[in-house]
mmCIF file of C-alpha atoms in Angstrom:
data_model
loop_
_atom_site.group_PDB
_atom_site.id
_atom_site.type_symbol
_atom_site.label_atom_id
_atom_site.label_comp_id
_atom_site.label_asym_id
_atom_site.label_seq_id
_atom_site.Cartn_x
_atom_site.Cartn_y
_atom_site.Cartn_z
ATOM 1 C CA UNK A 1 0.000 0.000 0.000
ATOM 2 C CA UNK A 2 1.509 3.283 -1.137
ATOM 3 C CA UNK A 3 1.580 6.027 1.467
ATOM 4 C CA UNK A 4 2.620 9.661 1.162
ATOM 5 C CA UNK A 5 3.507 11.994 4.006
ATOM 6 C CA UNK A 6 4.168 15.721 3.811
ATOM 7 C CA UNK A 7 6.635 17.413 6.132
ATOM 8 C CA UNK A 8 7.938 20.920 6.595
ATOM 9 C CA UNK A 9 7.430 24.146 8.536
ATOM 10 C CA UNK A 10 3.874 25.125 9.366
ATOM 11 C CA UNK A 11 4.692 28.821 9.496
ATOM 12 C CA UNK A 12 6.577 30.860 6.897
ATOM 13 C CA UNK A 13 7.218 34.594 6.894
ATOM 14 C CA UNK A 14 6.099 36.766 3.978
ATOM 15 C CA UNK A 15 8.690 37.086 1.182
ATOM 16 C CA UNK A 16 10.472 33.914 2.332
ATOM 17 C CA UNK A 17 10.508 30.466 0.734
ATOM 18 C CA UNK A 18 8.057 27.697 1.573
ATOM 19 C CA UNK A 19 9.706 24.261 1.462
ATOM 20 C CA UNK A 20 7.877 20.965 1.824
ATOM 21 C CA UNK A 21 8.934 17.361 1.369
ATOM 22 C CA UNK A 22 6.787 14.361 0.551
ATOM 23 C CA UNK A 23 8.064 10.952 1.616
ATOM 24 C CA UNK A 24 6.729 8.016 -0.353
ATOM 25 C CA UNK A 25 6.541 4.590 1.274
ATOM 26 C CA UNK A 26 5.247 1.249 0.051
ATOM 27 C CA UNK A 27 6.752 1.682 -3.397
ATOM 28 C CA UNK A 28 9.686 3.156 -5.239
ATOM 29 C CA UNK A 29 9.336 6.697 -6.506
ATOM 30 C CA UNK A 30 11.284 5.522 -9.540
ATOM 31 C CA UNK A 31 8.971 2.735 -10.559
ATOM 32 C CA UNK A 32 6.011 3.068 -12.847
ATOM 33 C CA UNK A 33 4.742 5.913 -14.959
ATOM 34 C CA UNK A 34 3.750 8.272 -12.184
ATOM 35 C CA UNK A 35 3.464 12.013 -11.785
ATOM 36 C CA UNK A 36 4.515 13.171 -8.317
ATOM 37 C CA UNK A 37 2.121 16.003 -7.707
ATOM 38 C CA UNK A 38 1.499 18.935 -5.386
ATOM 39 C CA UNK A 39 -1.981 20.381 -4.832
ATOM 40 C CA UNK A 40 -3.056 23.020 -2.349
ATOM 41 C CA UNK A 41 -6.288 24.148 -0.727
ATOM 42 C CA UNK A 42 -6.676 27.528 0.998
ATOM 43 C CA UNK A 43 -8.777 27.302 4.165
ATOM 44 C CA UNK A 44 -12.454 26.875 3.307
ATOM 45 C CA UNK A 45 -11.790 26.985 -0.422
ATOM 46 C CA UNK A 46 -11.308 24.675 -3.386
ATOM 47 C CA UNK A 47 -8.360 22.754 -4.774
ATOM 48 C CA UNK A 48 -5.529 24.239 -6.831
ATOM 49 C CA UNK A 49 -3.096 22.110 -8.814
ATOM 50 C CA UNK A 50 0.467 23.360 -8.326
ATOM 51 C CA UNK A 51 2.380 20.986 -10.587
ATOM 52 C CA UNK A 52 4.232 17.723 -10.855
ATOM 53 C CA UNK A 53 7.502 16.011 -11.595
ATOM 54 C CA UNK A 54 7.138 12.998 -13.818
ATOM 55 C CA UNK A 55 8.749 9.590 -13.742
ATOM 56 C CA UNK A 56 11.095 10.843 -16.473
ATOM 57 C CA UNK A 57 12.108 13.880 -14.427
ATOM 58 C CA UNK A 58 10.222 16.439 -16.453
ATOM 59 C CA UNK A 59 8.219 19.057 -14.621
ATOM 60 C CA UNK A 60 5.005 20.910 -15.311
ATOM 61 C CA UNK A 61 3.726 23.833 -13.276
ATOM 62 C CA UNK A 62 0.598 25.897 -12.986
ATOM 63 C CA UNK A 63 1.320 29.174 -14.806
ATOM 64 C CA UNK A 64 -0.308 31.056 -11.937
ATOM 65 C CA UNK A 65 2.657 29.984 -9.783
ATOM 66 C CA UNK A 66 5.250 28.955 -12.346
ATOM 67 C CA UNK A 67 7.812 31.681 -11.746
ATOM 68 C CA UNK A 68 7.906 30.940 -8.019
ATOM 69 C CA UNK A 69 7.677 27.152 -7.887
ATOM 70 C CA UNK A 70 10.185 24.327 -8.132
ATOM 71 C CA UNK A 71 9.390 20.635 -7.734
ATOM 72 C CA UNK A 72 12.299 18.222 -7.421
ATOM 73 C CA UNK A 73 12.865 14.578 -6.587
ATOM 74 C CA UNK A 74 15.419 12.725 -4.458
ATOM 75 C CA UNK A 75 15.231 9.103 -5.524
ATOM 76 C CA UNK A 76 17.797 8.009 -2.917
ATOM 77 C CA UNK A 77 15.394 9.078 -0.169
ATOM 78 C CA UNK A 78 12.187 8.210 -2.056
ATOM 79 C CA UNK A 79 11.066 11.798 -1.637
ATOM 80 C CA UNK A 80 9.950 14.709 -3.749
ATOM 81 C CA UNK A 81 9.871 18.337 -2.721
ATOM 82 C CA UNK A 82 8.132 21.640 -3.302
ATOM 83 C CA UNK A 83 9.605 25.102 -3.030
ATOM 84 C CA UNK A 84 7.529 28.254 -3.385
ATOM 85 C CA UNK A 85 9.507 31.481 -3.347
ATOM 86 C CA UNK A 86 8.437 34.955 -2.247
ATOM 87 C CA UNK A 87 5.336 33.794 -0.416
ATOM 88 C CA UNK A 88 2.456 36.040 0.624
ATOM 89 C CA UNK A 89 -0.640 35.491 2.737
ATOM 90 C CA UNK A 90 -2.356 34.183 -0.410
ATOM 91 C CA UNK A 91 -0.089 31.132 -0.252
ATOM 92 C CA UNK A 92 -1.603 30.085 3.086
ATOM 93 C CA UNK A 93 -3.155 26.687 2.433
ATOM 94 C CA UNK A 94 -3.192 22.998 3.190
ATOM 95 C CA UNK A 95 -0.591 21.501 0.870
ATOM 96 C CA UNK A 96 -1.096 17.953 -0.374
ATOM 97 C CA UNK A 97 1.334 15.686 -2.143
ATOM 98 C CA UNK A 98 -0.171 12.992 -4.337
ATOM 99 C CA UNK A 99 0.634 10.308 -6.885
ATOM 100 C CA UNK A 100 -0.658 11.004 -10.343
ATOM 101 C CA UNK A 101 -1.034 8.573 -13.208
ATOM 102 C CA UNK A 102 -2.745 8.186 -16.516
ATOM 103 C CA UNK A 103 -3.798 11.583 -17.798
ATOM 104 C CA UNK A 104 -3.097 13.120 -14.399
ATOM 105 C CA UNK A 105 -5.668 11.869 -11.937
ATOM 106 C CA UNK A 106 -4.297 11.293 -8.449
ATOM 107 C CA UNK A 107 -4.968 8.034 -6.670
ATOM 108 C CA UNK A 108 -2.900 8.319 -3.473
ATOM 109 C CA UNK A 109 -2.692 11.465 -1.380
ATOM 110 C CA UNK A 110 -0.851 12.543 1.728
ATOM 111 C CA UNK A 111 -2.890 13.726 4.682
ATOM 112 C CA UNK A 112 -2.009 17.349 3.941
ATOM 113 C CA UNK A 113 -0.075 19.923 5.907
ATOM 114 C CA UNK A 114 -1.230 23.432 6.750
ATOM 115 C CA UNK A 115 1.252 26.162 5.901
ATOM 116 C CA UNK A 116 0.481 29.623 7.208
ATOM 117 C CA UNK A 117 2.243 32.675 5.806
ATOM 118 C CA UNK A 118 2.465 35.292 8.518
ATOM 119 C CA UNK A 119 5.020 37.498 10.189
ATOM 120 C CA UNK B 1 -6.933 27.504 -18.685
ATOM 121 C CA UNK B 2 -10.013 25.295 -18.816
ATOM 122 C CA UNK B 3 -12.654 26.639 -16.434
ATOM 123 C CA UNK B 4 -14.745 24.135 -14.503
ATOM 124 C CA UNK B 5 -18.266 24.870 -13.300
ATOM 125 C CA UNK B 6 -20.001 22.487 -10.929
ATOM 126 C CA UNK B 7 -23.704 22.548 -10.225
ATOM 127 C CA UNK B 8 -25.396 22.729 -7.912
ATOM 128 C CA UNK B 9 -22.979 24.265 -5.422
ATOM 129 C CA UNK B 10 -24.872 22.516 -2.646
ATOM 130 C CA UNK B 11 -27.396 19.738 -2.546
ATOM 131 C CA UNK B 12 -29.597 18.331 0.215
ATOM 132 C CA UNK B 13 -30.677 14.708 0.037
ATOM 133 C CA UNK B 14 -31.765 11.813 2.218
ATOM 134 C CA UNK B 15 -30.248 8.407 2.827
ATOM 135 C CA UNK B 16 -31.398 6.109 0.061
ATOM 136 C CA UNK B 17 -31.844 8.872 -2.520
ATOM 137 C CA UNK B 18 -30.277 8.936 -5.957
ATOM 138 C CA UNK B 19 -28.416 12.160 -6.708
ATOM 139 C CA UNK B 20 -26.712 13.548 -9.772
ATOM 140 C CA UNK B 21 -24.318 16.466 -9.919
ATOM 141 C CA UNK B 22 -22.867 18.130 -12.978
ATOM 142 C CA UNK B 23 -19.516 19.466 -14.106
ATOM 143 C CA UNK B 24 -19.232 21.679 -17.165
ATOM 144 C CA UNK B 25 -15.939 22.564 -18.817
ATOM 145 C CA UNK B 26 -15.248 25.814 -20.684
ATOM 146 C CA UNK B 27 -14.058 23.900 -23.739
ATOM 147 C CA UNK B 28 -14.469 20.456 -25.126
ATOM 148 C CA UNK B 29 -12.237 17.905 -23.503
ATOM 149 C CA UNK B 30 -11.700 14.254 -24.207
ATOM 150 C CA UNK B 31 -12.695 11.794 -21.537
ATOM 151 C CA UNK B 32 -10.096 13.072 -19.029
ATOM 152 C CA UNK B 33 -12.528 14.150 -16.355
ATOM 153 C CA UNK B 34 -12.125 12.882 -12.797
ATOM 154 C CA UNK B 35 -14.218 13.035 -9.634
ATOM 155 C CA UNK B 36 -13.082 13.242 -6.012
ATOM 156 C CA UNK B 37 -14.840 13.092 -2.651
ATOM 157 C CA UNK B 38 -13.556 15.171 0.252
ATOM 158 C CA UNK B 39 -14.641 15.009 3.866
ATOM 159 C CA UNK B 40 -13.790 17.755 6.378
ATOM 160 C CA UNK B 41 -10.153 17.681 7.441
ATOM 161 C CA UNK B 42 -9.297 14.877 5.029
ATOM 162 C CA UNK B 43 -7.521 14.603 1.711
ATOM 163 C CA UNK B 44 -9.653 14.145 -1.385
ATOM 164 C CA UNK B 45 -10.363 10.588 -2.454
ATOM 165 C CA UNK B 46 -10.453 9.535 -6.094
ATOM 166 C CA UNK B 47 -13.834 8.087 -7.114
ATOM 167 C CA UNK B 48 -13.988 8.173 -10.910
ATOM 168 C CA UNK B 49 -11.278 8.694 -13.548
ATOM 169 C CA UNK B 50 -11.527 9.143 -17.288
ATOM 170 C CA UNK B 51 -15.164 10.215 -16.924
ATOM 171 C CA UNK B 52 -16.615 6.790 -16.184
ATOM 172 C CA UNK B 53 -13.963 4.415 -14.782
ATOM 173 C CA UNK B 54 -14.587 3.435 -11.184
ATOM 174 C CA UNK B 55 -11.473 3.604 -9.012
ATOM 175 C CA UNK B 56 -10.579 0.345 -7.292
ATOM 176 C CA UNK B 57 -12.303 -0.040 -3.938
ATOM 177 C CA UNK B 58 -14.990 2.574 -4.611
ATOM 178 C CA UNK B 59 -18.567 1.285 -4.180
ATOM 179 C CA UNK B 60 -20.498 0.599 -7.372
ATOM 180 C CA UNK B 61 -23.249 3.047 -6.350
ATOM 181 C CA UNK B 62 -20.947 5.757 -7.697
ATOM 182 C CA UNK B 63 -20.944 6.243 -11.452
ATOM 183 C CA UNK B 64 -19.704 8.847 -13.875
ATOM 184 C CA UNK B 65 -20.750 9.810 -17.366
ATOM 185 C CA UNK B 66 -20.727 12.469 -20.001
ATOM 186 C CA UNK B 67 -18.534 13.733 -22.786
ATOM 187 C CA UNK B 68 -17.533 16.928 -24.541
ATOM 188 C CA UNK B 69 -18.188 19.681 -22.030
ATOM 189 C CA UNK B 70 -20.839 18.117 -19.789
ATOM 190 C CA UNK B 71 -20.138 15.419 -17.240
ATOM 191 C CA UNK B 72 -22.088 13.894 -14.382
ATOM 192 C CA UNK B 73 -21.480 12.058 -11.139
ATOM 193 C CA UNK B 74 -24.384 9.943 -9.920
ATOM 194 C CA UNK B 75 -24.693 8.316 -6.531
ATOM 195 C CA UNK B 76 -27.335 5.632 -6.207
ATOM 196 C CA UNK B 77 -28.867 4.803 -2.837
ATOM 197 C CA UNK B 78 -27.054 7.435 -0.766
ATOM 198 C CA UNK B 79 -25.365 6.224 2.389
ATOM 199 C CA UNK B 80 -24.509 8.285 5.461
ATOM 200 C CA UNK B 81 -20.811 8.168 4.588
ATOM 201 C CA UNK B 82 -21.476 9.782 1.187
ATOM 202 C CA UNK B 83 -22.273 13.205 2.653
ATOM 203 C CA UNK B 84 -19.224 15.211 1.680
ATOM 204 C CA UNK B 85 -17.958 17.690 -0.898
ATOM 205 C CA UNK B 86 -17.367 16.469 -4.438
ATOM 206 C CA UNK B 87 -14.897 17.992 -6.884
ATOM 207 C CA UNK B 88 -14.456 17.421 -10.574
ATOM 208 C CA UNK B 89 -11.038 17.789 -12.194
ATOM 209 C CA UNK B 90 -9.970 17.967 -15.813
ATOM 210 C CA UNK B 91 -6.642 16.425 -16.754
ATOM 211 C CA UNK B 92 -7.045 16.923 -20.482
ATOM 212 C CA UNK B 93 -4.705 19.904 -20.663
ATOM 213 C CA UNK B 94 -2.309 21.805 -18.473
ATOM 214 C CA UNK B 95 -2.851 23.377 -16.081
ATOM 215 C CA UNK B 96 -5.013 20.729 -14.481
ATOM 216 C CA UNK B 97 -8.026 22.487 -12.989
ATOM 217 C CA UNK B 98 -10.741 21.674 -10.478
ATOM 218 C CA UNK B 99 -14.335 22.691 -10.121
ATOM 219 C CA UNK B 100 -15.393 24.709 -7.092
ATOM 220 C CA UNK B 101 -17.125 21.723 -5.504
ATOM 221 C CA UNK B 102 -20.633 20.460 -4.773
ATOM 222 C CA UNK B 103 -21.460 20.085 -1.101
ATOM 223 C CA UNK B 104 -23.808 17.171 -0.443
ATOM 224 C CA UNK B 105 -25.714 17.588 2.808
ATOM 225 C CA UNK B 106 -28.174 15.464 4.719
ATOM 226 C CA UNK B 107 -31.781 16.630 4.397
#
C-alpha cells in the first residue's frame, strides 16, 4: 500500500521560501509511470493544482505559480519536494502531495499539511 | 486555462436517494474528467477517472458519465458516509483544474 507523508514548517514569513517534502513509502518513486504532484487548498476553499515532476524527471507547473515554484525529486530518499519562493498570505493553504497517473488523476494522497504565511 | 463549473454548489438529500451532480468545462475535452470526494479535514479521495472508470475499492453506487463539455457524477442509494464535498477535475490539458465543488448535505 503506497503512502505519502508531507513534512515541513507550518509557518513561513512573507517574502520567504516555503519548502515541503513528501516521503513516499510502500513503493519506489522511480517505478512506474507516475506524476509526483502537489496540490493546495486555501482554508475553506477549493483545490488548486500546483504541478508535478514525472517519472522521467520532467516538470510541469501551474502558470499562476510557475515563476515561483520548483518541484524536485530525491530518488535516494524516495522523496519529492516543493519550493515556493516569495510567499504572501495568499499562499496560506493545506498543501497535499499525491501520486498522479494516466492523464493526471491522483490516486494516493498525503494527509495534507497546513502552511500559514504570517510574520 | 479550462474553467470548470459544478452545479449545484450545494445539494440536500436523504439516505437512500439517488443524486446527480454536474460538471461543465469551458471547452471540449476528451474523456479526461475525474471526480473526487472530500470530507472535512481529510484529503480528497479519487472516485472516478476518465469520466466513467470506477477507481478500485470505490462502491459501485458511484458512477460517472458524459462527454464533450458536460459530465455527471451519480450516486445511487445514498449512504450516510457519502455526505461530503465532491470535486471534478480535468486532466485533459495543463494546467489541471478543479471545479469549485458540490457540497452534499443530509436533508
